Short mmCIF file of C-alpha atoms in Angstrom, two decimals:
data_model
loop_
_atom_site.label_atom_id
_atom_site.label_comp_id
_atom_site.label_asym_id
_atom_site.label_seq_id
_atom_site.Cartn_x
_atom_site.Cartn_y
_atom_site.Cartn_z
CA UNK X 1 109.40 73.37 92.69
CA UNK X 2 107.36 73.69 96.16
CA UNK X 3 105.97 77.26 94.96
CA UNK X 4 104.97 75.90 91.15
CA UNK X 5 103.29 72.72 93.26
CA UNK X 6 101.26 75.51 95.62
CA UNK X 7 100.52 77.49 93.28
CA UNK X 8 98.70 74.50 91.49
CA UNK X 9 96.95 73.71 94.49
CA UNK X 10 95.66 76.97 95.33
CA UNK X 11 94.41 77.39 91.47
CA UNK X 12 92.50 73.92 91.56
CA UNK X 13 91.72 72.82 95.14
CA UNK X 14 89.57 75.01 97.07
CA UNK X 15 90.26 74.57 100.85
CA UNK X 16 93.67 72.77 100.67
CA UNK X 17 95.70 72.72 103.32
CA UNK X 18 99.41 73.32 102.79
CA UNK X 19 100.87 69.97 101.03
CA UNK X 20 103.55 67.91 103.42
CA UNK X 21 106.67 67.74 101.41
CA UNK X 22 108.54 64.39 102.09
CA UNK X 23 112.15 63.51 101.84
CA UNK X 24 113.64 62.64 98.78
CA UNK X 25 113.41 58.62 97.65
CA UNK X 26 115.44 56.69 95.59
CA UNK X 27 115.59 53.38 94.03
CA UNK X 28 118.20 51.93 92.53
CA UNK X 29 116.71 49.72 88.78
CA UNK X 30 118.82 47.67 86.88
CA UNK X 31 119.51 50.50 84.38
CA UNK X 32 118.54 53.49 85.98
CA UNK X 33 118.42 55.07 89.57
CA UNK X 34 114.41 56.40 90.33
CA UNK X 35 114.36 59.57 92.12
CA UNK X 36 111.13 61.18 93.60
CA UNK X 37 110.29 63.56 96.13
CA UNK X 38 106.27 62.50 97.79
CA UNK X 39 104.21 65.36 98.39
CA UNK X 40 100.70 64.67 100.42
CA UNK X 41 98.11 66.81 101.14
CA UNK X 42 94.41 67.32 102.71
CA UNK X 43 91.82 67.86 100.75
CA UNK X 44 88.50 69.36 101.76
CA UNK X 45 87.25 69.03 97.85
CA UNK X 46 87.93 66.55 95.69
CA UNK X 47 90.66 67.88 92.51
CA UNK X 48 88.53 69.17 89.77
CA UNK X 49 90.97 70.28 86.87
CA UNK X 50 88.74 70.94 83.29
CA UNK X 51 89.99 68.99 80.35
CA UNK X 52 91.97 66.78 83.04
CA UNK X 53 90.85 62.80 83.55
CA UNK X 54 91.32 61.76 86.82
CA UNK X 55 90.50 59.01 88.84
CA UNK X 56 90.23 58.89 92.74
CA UNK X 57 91.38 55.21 94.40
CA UNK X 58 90.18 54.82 97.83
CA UNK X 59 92.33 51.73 98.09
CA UNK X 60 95.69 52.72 95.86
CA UNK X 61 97.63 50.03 96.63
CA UNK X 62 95.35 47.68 94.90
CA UNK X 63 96.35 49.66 91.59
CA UNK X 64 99.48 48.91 89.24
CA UNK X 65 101.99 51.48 90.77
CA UNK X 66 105.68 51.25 90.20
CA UNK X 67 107.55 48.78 93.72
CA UNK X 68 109.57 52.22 95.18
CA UNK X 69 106.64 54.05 95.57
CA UNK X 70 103.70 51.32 96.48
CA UNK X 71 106.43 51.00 99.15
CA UNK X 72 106.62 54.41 99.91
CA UNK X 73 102.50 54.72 100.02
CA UNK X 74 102.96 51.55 102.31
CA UNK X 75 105.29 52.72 105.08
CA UNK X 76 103.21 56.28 104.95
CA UNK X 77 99.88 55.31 105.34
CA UNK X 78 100.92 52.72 108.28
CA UNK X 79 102.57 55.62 109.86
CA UNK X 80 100.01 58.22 109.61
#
């Protein structure tokens, strides 16, 4: 939900601005229908979670991502 996603934020990002909640995407597989809703946000620190591995991708489009949402990432960033 939007509040369990803020409250995330607030606990691990210090100085993030309130995440942009996009509409709803879908994509239709041969055997199943992929449904996801995009959230973006600022950051003003980069995500430090303990116990957590993460990686940060300057260029994530040059990573394996799943069509839908490489598309999605696509049509966002050229609209930003």
């Amino acid at each position: 939900s939007e509040a369990e996603l803020l409250s995330f934020l607030s606990a691990h990002i210090a100085g993030a601005v309130t995440p942009t909640v996009h509409s709803e995407q879908s994509h239709a597989f041969t055997h199943f229908e992929l449904m996801f809703i995009p959230v973006t946000a600022e950051m003003s620190s980069p995500l430090q979670i303990e116990g957590l591995a993460l990686n940060w991708y300057e260029q994530p489009l040059e990573i394996g991502l799943p069509a839908p949402i490489k598309k999605w990432l696509i049509q966002w960033t050229e609209t930003r």
